[in-house]
C-alpha cells in the first residue's frame, strides 16, 4: 500500500518478484538451523580441537586451550555479562540468545570457537570462521576471519590473548585460509551480528583494546576504520528547506515489512531479525527512486538495550542522486520509527565515505564509537 509523506503503512512482503531480485532464504535457513541445534544436542560432550587441547602454564596456574563443548554456553553467557555496560553489547546476554545468533549458524564449527580455561573457570575465548564468496552463495575458506576475542576483565593478559589468536590462526590456516582478517565486518561477518555492535559488527571494537594490542603484536595491520552513528528519535525534527519541501510534494513512501533476504549469506546474517524496507517512489511510478533497509535491533523473541533499528543499506537511483532524496528517506524513517515508539536509530559507515558521513550529519546522527578491521 502506498500513502503520501504524512506517513506510511506496514505491509507484508509480496510473494511476487516485482521490480527487484528476491531470494527467500530466511525460511530455509531457519529450518536448517533447527536441524543443526538438534544435532548439537545429540552430540555428547562435543568439541575437541583437531590438534588436541593445549595446556600451558599461566600466571595463575595451568591454562587449557580447547574447542567448544555443549556444556560451554552458560560459561560464555556469563563471560559476556561480565562486560555489561558497554554500549556496543546487549544489556543482557543469555544462553538462548547465543544459541539463536551464534551456535545455530549452519557453518558453526566447534573447533573454531576456542576457549582458555583454568580448571572449570573460563578465562576468555576467540572465535574464528570464514568469509563469503562475492555472490554470497557459500563460504570462501580462503578468507579466514578472527571474528572476536573476549577475556574476563580479571584475567585479561597479553599472553592469554596472544595464544588464543595464534590458536585461531592455526585453525584457519589448516582449513585453507590464505588471507587472515581480524574483526567481523560485512561482507566477511560470519558471527555476532545482533550481539557485537549496534547496527552491525564494526570490526574490532574500540572497547576490545586487548584484542587490538594482541593483533598488532602478532603482525596484523589496520586496514580500515568504521564509525557507528546514533540518532535519538524522540527529539527528531526533519530538515526543512526548499529542496526537501519539493521532494515531499513529488514523492510517496512505501514500507515493506519482513523483507526476504536476497542471498544465502544475507539470510545467515539477518535471518533472526525483522527487516523493513522503505522505498521513495515518484508519484505515478512503480519504480523506487531510493530504498533503505533497516533491521530490528532485537532478535525475534528477545529484547535489546535500545528499542530501535539499524540502517543496513541505502541506495539512490543514479538519475536521482545529489537531489537530497537520501536525506528525505532517512528523515522519513526517523519520523515514522519515532511514532512507533522506537528511541534510537543506528548506522555504521567506513571512514572516508564522505557521502555517507554527510548524509548522517544532515539528519542529526552523532558518532558513538569506532571499530577497526585488521589484516595479515
Coordinates of C-alpha atoms in Angstrom, one line a residue:
X1 CA 0.0 0.0 0.0
X2 CA 1.2 3.5 -0.8
X3 CA 0.5 6.7 1.1
X4 CA 1.9 10.1 1.0
X5 CA 4.6 11.8 3.1
X6 CA 2.2 12.1 6.1
X7 CA 3.2 8.5 6.9
X8 CA 3.4 5.0 5.6
X9 CA 1.7 1.7 6.4
X10 CA 3.3 -1.6 7.1
X11 CA 2.5 -4.4 4.8
X12 CA 3.7 -8.0 4.4
X13 CA 6.4 -8.7 1.8
X14 CA 4.7 -9.6 -1.5
X15 CA 5.0 -13.1 -2.9
X16 CA 5.9 -11.9 -6.3
X17 CA 9.3 -10.8 -7.6
X18 CA 8.1 -7.3 -8.7
X19 CA 10.9 -5.0 -9.6
X20 CA 13.8 -6.4 -7.7
X21 CA 15.7 -9.7 -7.3
X22 CA 14.5 -11.8 -4.3
X23 CA 15.9 -14.8 -2.5
X24 CA 13.6 -16.1 0.2
X25 CA 16.4 -17.8 2.1
X26 CA 15.2 -17.0 5.6
X27 CA 12.7 -19.8 6.0
X28 CA 15.1 -22.4 4.6
X29 CA 17.9 -21.1 6.8
X30 CA 15.6 -21.3 9.9
X31 CA 14.7 -24.9 9.2
X32 CA 18.3 -25.8 8.7
X33 CA 19.2 -24.1 12.0
X34 CA 16.7 -26.1 13.9
X35 CA 18.1 -29.3 12.5
X36 CA 21.6 -28.2 13.4
X37 CA 20.5 -27.4 17.0
X38 CA 19.1 -30.9 17.3
X39 CA 22.4 -32.4 16.0
X40 CA 24.3 -30.3 18.5
X41 CA 22.3 -31.6 21.4
X42 CA 22.7 -35.2 20.2
X43 CA 26.5 -34.9 20.4
X44 CA 27.5 -36.0 23.9
X45 CA 30.4 -33.8 25.1
X46 CA 31.0 -32.3 21.6
X47 CA 34.1 -30.5 20.5
X48 CA 37.7 -31.5 20.5
X49 CA 40.3 -29.4 18.6
X50 CA 41.8 -31.3 15.7
X51 CA 45.2 -30.8 17.1
X52 CA 44.1 -31.7 20.7
X53 CA 43.8 -29.5 23.7
X54 CA 46.8 -27.4 24.5
X55 CA 48.0 -27.0 28.1
X56 CA 50.3 -24.1 29.1
X57 CA 51.3 -22.6 32.4
X58 CA 49.7 -19.2 33.1
X59 CA 50.2 -16.6 35.8
X60 CA 47.6 -18.3 38.0
X61 CA 48.1 -21.9 37.1
X62 CA 47.7 -24.3 34.2
X63 CA 45.7 -22.9 31.3
X64 CA 43.9 -25.3 28.9
X65 CA 43.1 -24.1 25.4
X66 CA 40.4 -26.2 23.9
X67 CA 37.5 -26.1 21.5
X68 CA 33.8 -25.5 22.3
X69 CA 31.7 -28.2 24.1
X70 CA 28.0 -28.5 24.5
X71 CA 28.3 -27.6 28.2
X72 CA 30.0 -24.3 27.5
X73 CA 27.1 -21.9 26.6
X74 CA 26.4 -20.9 30.2
X75 CA 30.1 -20.0 30.7
X76 CA 30.2 -17.9 27.6
X77 CA 27.0 -16.1 28.5
X78 CA 28.4 -15.3 32.0
X79 CA 31.6 -14.0 30.4
X80 CA 29.7 -11.6 28.1
X81 CA 27.6 -10.4 31.1
X82 CA 30.9 -9.5 32.8
X83 CA 31.1 -6.7 30.2
X84 CA 27.7 -5.3 30.9
X85 CA 27.7 -1.5 30.4
X86 CA 29.5 -1.5 27.0
X87 CA 27.4 0.5 24.6
X88 CA 28.3 -2.0 21.8
X89 CA 26.9 -5.1 23.6
X90 CA 23.4 -6.1 24.7
X91 CA 22.4 -5.3 28.2
X92 CA 21.7 -8.9 29.0
X93 CA 23.2 -11.9 27.2
X94 CA 21.5 -15.3 27.7
X95 CA 22.3 -18.8 26.6
X96 CA 19.2 -18.8 24.4
X97 CA 20.4 -15.6 22.6
X98 CA 23.8 -17.1 21.9
X99 CA 22.1 -20.3 20.7
X100 CA 20.0 -18.4 18.3
X101 CA 22.6 -15.9 16.9
X102 CA 25.8 -17.9 17.1
X103 CA 25.7 -21.7 17.7
X104 CA 22.8 -22.3 15.3
X105 CA 24.7 -20.9 12.3
X106 CA 24.8 -23.6 9.6
X107 CA 28.6 -23.2 9.4
X108 CA 29.3 -23.1 13.2
X109 CA 32.3 -25.3 13.9
X110 CA 33.1 -26.5 17.4
X111 CA 36.8 -26.3 16.6
X112 CA 36.6 -22.6 15.5
X113 CA 35.4 -21.5 19.0
X114 CA 38.5 -21.8 21.2
X115 CA 38.3 -21.4 25.0
X116 CA 41.0 -20.7 27.5
X117 CA 40.2 -22.3 30.8
X118 CA 41.8 -22.6 34.2
X119 CA 40.1 -25.6 35.8
X120 CA 36.4 -25.0 35.4
X121 CA 36.9 -21.3 35.1
X122 CA 36.6 -19.7 31.7
X123 CA 39.2 -17.0 31.2
X124 CA 38.4 -16.0 27.6
X125 CA 37.6 -17.1 24.1
X126 CA 38.4 -16.5 20.5
X127 CA 36.0 -17.3 17.6
X128 CA 37.2 -17.9 14.1
X129 CA 35.2 -18.6 10.9
X130 CA 35.3 -17.8 7.2
X131 CA 34.1 -15.1 4.8
X132 CA 31.9 -15.4 1.8
X133 CA 32.3 -15.6 -1.9
X134 CA 31.4 -12.4 -3.9
X135 CA 27.9 -13.7 -4.8
X136 CA 27.0 -14.6 -1.2
X137 CA 26.2 -18.2 -2.1
X138 CA 28.7 -20.0 0.0
X139 CA 31.7 -19.8 2.4
X140 CA 35.0 -18.8 0.9
X141 CA 37.6 -20.7 3.0
X142 CA 40.4 -18.7 1.5
X143 CA 39.2 -15.8 3.7
X144 CA 39.8 -16.6 7.4
X145 CA 38.1 -14.3 9.9
X146 CA 39.0 -14.0 13.6
X147 CA 35.6 -12.7 14.5
X148 CA 36.1 -11.8 18.2
X149 CA 38.3 -12.3 21.2
X150 CA 36.9 -11.6 24.7
X151 CA 38.5 -12.1 28.1
X152 CA 37.3 -11.9 31.7
X153 CA 38.2 -8.5 33.0
X154 CA 40.2 -10.0 35.9
X155 CA 42.1 -12.4 33.6
X156 CA 42.9 -10.2 30.6
X157 CA 46.6 -10.6 29.9
X158 CA 48.5 -10.1 26.6
X159 CA 49.9 -13.7 26.9
X160 CA 46.4 -15.3 27.0
X161 CA 45.1 -13.1 24.2
X162 CA 48.2 -13.8 22.0
X163 CA 47.9 -17.5 22.5
X164 CA 44.2 -17.5 21.7
X165 CA 44.8 -15.6 18.4
X166 CA 47.6 -17.9 17.4
X167 CA 45.3 -20.9 18.0
X168 CA 42.7 -19.2 15.8
X169 CA 45.3 -18.6 13.1
X170 CA 46.3 -22.2 13.1
X171 CA 42.7 -23.3 12.9
X172 CA 42.1 -21.1 9.8
X173 CA 45.4 -21.9 8.1
X174 CA 44.8 -25.7 8.5
X175 CA 41.4 -25.3 6.7
X176 CA 42.8 -23.4 3.7
X177 CA 42.7 -19.7 4.7
X178 CA 45.1 -17.6 2.6
X179 CA 44.0 -14.2 3.8
X180 CA 43.5 -13.5 7.5
X181 CA 41.1 -10.8 8.7
X182 CA 40.5 -9.8 12.3
X183 CA 37.2 -8.3 13.2
X184 CA 33.7 -9.2 12.0
X185 CA 32.7 -6.7 9.3
X186 CA 30.4 -7.1 6.3
X187 CA 30.7 -8.8 4.0
X188 CA 33.1 -11.1 6.0
X189 CA 31.0 -11.2 9.1
X190 CA 30.3 -14.9 10.0
X191 CA 29.3 -14.3 13.6
X192 CA 27.9 -11.9 16.2
X193 CA 25.5 -9.8 14.2
X194 CA 23.0 -8.7 16.8
X195 CA 25.4 -9.2 19.7
X196 CA 28.5 -7.1 18.9
X197 CA 28.0 -3.6 17.6
X198 CA 24.6 -1.8 17.2
X199 CA 23.6 -1.6 13.6
X200 CA 26.1 -4.4 12.8
X201 CA 29.5 -5.6 13.9
X202 CA 32.1 -2.9 13.5
X203 CA 35.3 -4.9 13.0
X204 CA 37.4 -4.9 16.2
X205 CA 35.5 -2.6 18.6
X206 CA 37.4 0.3 20.2
X207 CA 36.3 -1.3 23.6
X208 CA 38.3 -4.5 22.8
X209 CA 41.7 -2.9 23.4
X210 CA 43.4 -6.1 24.5
X211 CA 42.3 -7.8 21.2
X212 CA 43.8 -4.9 19.2
X213 CA 47.1 -4.8 21.1
X214 CA 47.5 -8.6 20.7
X215 CA 46.8 -8.4 16.9
X216 CA 49.4 -5.6 16.4
X217 CA 52.0 -7.6 18.4
X218 CA 51.4 -10.6 16.1
X219 CA 51.8 -8.8 12.8
X220 CA 48.3 -7.7 11.9
X221 CA 47.8 -4.3 10.4
X222 CA 44.8 -1.9 10.4
X223 CA 43.1 -1.8 7.0
X224 CA 40.1 0.4 7.6
X225 CA 38.1 2.1 10.3
X226 CA 34.4 2.2 10.9
X227 CA 32.3 4.6 12.9
X228 CA 28.9 3.7 14.4
X229 CA 26.5 6.7 14.5
X230 CA 23.4 7.2 16.6
X231 CA 20.3 9.3 16.1
X232 CA 17.9 9.6 19.1
X233 CA 14.4 9.7 17.9
X234 CA 12.1 11.3 20.5
X235 CA 13.7 14.7 19.7
X236 CA 13.9 14.2 16.0
X237 CA 13.0 17.1 13.7
X238 CA 13.3 16.6 10.0
X239 CA 15.5 19.1 8.0
X240 CA 13.3 21.6 6.2
X241 CA 14.4 23.6 3.2
X242 CA 13.0 24.3 -0.3
X243 CA 14.6 21.1 -1.7
X244 CA 13.0 18.9 1.0
X245 CA 9.6 20.5 0.6
X246 CA 9.7 19.9 -3.2
X247 CA 10.7 16.2 -2.6
X248 CA 7.7 15.8 -0.3
X249 CA 5.4 17.1 -3.0
X250 CA 6.8 14.8 -5.6
X251 CA 7.4 11.5 -3.7
X252 CA 5.5 9.0 -1.7
X253 CA 6.9 6.4 0.7
X254 CA 6.1 2.7 0.7
X255 CA 7.2 0.3 3.5
X256 CA 7.6 -3.4 3.2
X257 CA 7.9 -5.4 6.5
X258 CA 9.6 -8.7 6.9
X259 CA 11.6 -8.3 3.7
X260 CA 13.1 -11.6 2.3
X261 CA 16.9 -11.6 2.1
X262 CA 18.5 -11.8 -1.4
X263 CA 21.3 -14.3 -0.8
X264 CA 22.2 -17.2 1.4
X265 CA 24.8 -15.1 3.2
X266 CA 22.3 -12.3 3.9
X267 CA 20.0 -15.0 5.3
X268 CA 22.8 -16.2 7.6
X269 CA 23.4 -12.7 8.9
X270 CA 19.8 -11.4 9.3
X271 CA 17.5 -14.4 9.5
X272 CA 16.7 -13.8 13.2
X273 CA 15.8 -10.1 12.7
X274 CA 12.8 -8.4 11.2
X275 CA 13.8 -6.4 8.1
X276 CA 11.9 -3.4 6.9
X277 CA 12.4 -1.7 3.5
X278 CA 11.4 1.8 2.8
X279 CA 11.0 2.9 -0.9
X280 CA 10.8 6.5 -2.0
X281 CA 8.6 6.4 -5.1
X282 CA 7.9 9.3 -7.6
X283 CA 4.1 9.8 -7.7
X284 CA 2.6 7.7 -10.5
X285 CA 5.7 5.4 -10.8
X286 CA 6.2 1.9 -9.6
X287 CA 10.0 2.1 -9.6
X288 CA 11.7 3.3 -6.4
X289 CA 14.0 6.3 -6.7
X290 CA 15.6 5.4 -3.4
X291 CA 15.5 2.5 -1.0
X292 CA 16.6 1.9 2.6
X293 CA 16.7 -1.4 4.6
X294 CA 16.6 -1.5 8.4
X295 CA 16.8 -4.4 10.8
X296 CA 15.2 -4.5 14.2
X297 CA 17.8 -4.3 17.0
X298 CA 16.3 -7.1 18.9
X299 CA 16.3 -10.7 17.6
X300 CA 12.9 -12.4 17.5
X301 CA 11.8 -13.2 21.0
X302 CA 14.4 -11.1 22.7
X303 CA 14.7 -7.5 24.0
X304 CA 17.6 -5.2 23.2
X305 CA 19.3 -2.4 25.1
X306 CA 17.6 0.1 22.8
X307 CA 14.2 -0.1 21.1
X308 CA 15.2 0.8 17.7
X309 CA 16.6 -0.2 14.3
X310 CA 19.9 -0.3 12.4
X311 CA 20.3 1.0 8.9
X312 CA 22.0 -1.7 6.9
X313 CA 21.6 -0.5 3.3
X314 CA 20.5 2.7 1.5
X315 CA 20.6 3.2 -2.3
X316 CA 19.6 6.0 -4.6
X317 CA 18.9 5.6 -8.3
X318 CA 21.7 7.3 -10.3
X319 CA 19.1 9.5 -12.0
X320 CA 18.0 11.0 -8.6
X321 CA 21.4 11.5 -6.9
X322 CA 22.5 14.7 -5.4
X323 CA 19.0 16.0 -5.0
X324 CA 18.5 15.4 -1.3
X325 CA 16.5 12.2 -1.7
X326 CA 18.5 10.2 0.7
X327 CA 18.1 12.9 3.4
X328 CA 14.3 12.8 2.8
X329 CA 14.1 9.0 3.0
X330 CA 16.2 8.7 6.1
X331 CA 14.3 11.6 7.7
X332 CA 11.0 9.8 7.0
X333 CA 12.4 6.7 8.6
X334 CA 13.3 8.6 11.8
X335 CA 9.9 10.3 11.9
X336 CA 7.9 7.1 11.5
X337 CA 10.1 4.9 13.7
X338 CA 9.7 7.5 16.4
X339 CA 5.9 7.3 16.0
X340 CA 6.2 3.6 16.6
X341 CA 7.8 4.2 19.9
X342 CA 11.4 3.5 18.9
X343 CA 14.1 5.5 20.6
X344 CA 17.2 5.0 18.6
X345 CA 18.4 4.6 15.0
X346 CA 22.0 3.4 14.3
X347 CA 24.1 3.3 11.2
X348 CA 27.7 2.2 10.5
X349 CA 29.9 3.8 7.9
X350 CA 33.5 3.4 6.9
X351 CA 35.7 6.4 7.5
X352 CA 36.4 8.2 4.3
X353 CA 32.9 7.5 2.9
X354 CA 32.2 11.3 2.8
X355 CA 28.7 11.0 1.1
X356 CA 27.5 8.6 3.9
X357 CA 29.0 10.7 6.6
X358 CA 27.5 13.9 5.2
X359 CA 24.1 12.2 4.9
X360 CA 24.1 11.1 8.5
X361 CA 25.2 14.5 9.7
X362 CA 22.4 16.2 7.9
X363 CA 19.8 14.0 9.7
X364 CA 21.4 14.6 13.1
X365 CA 23.3 11.4 13.7
X366 CA 26.3 11.6 16.1
X367 CA 29.3 9.2 16.2
X368 CA 29.3 7.0 19.3
X369 CA 32.2 4.5 18.8
X370 CA 34.6 3.2 16.2
X371 CA 35.9 -0.1 15.0
X372 CA 38.9 -1.3 13.0
X373 CA 39.4 -4.1 10.5
X374 CA 42.8 -5.8 10.7
X375 CA 44.5 -8.0 8.2
X376 CA 47.7 -10.2 8.0

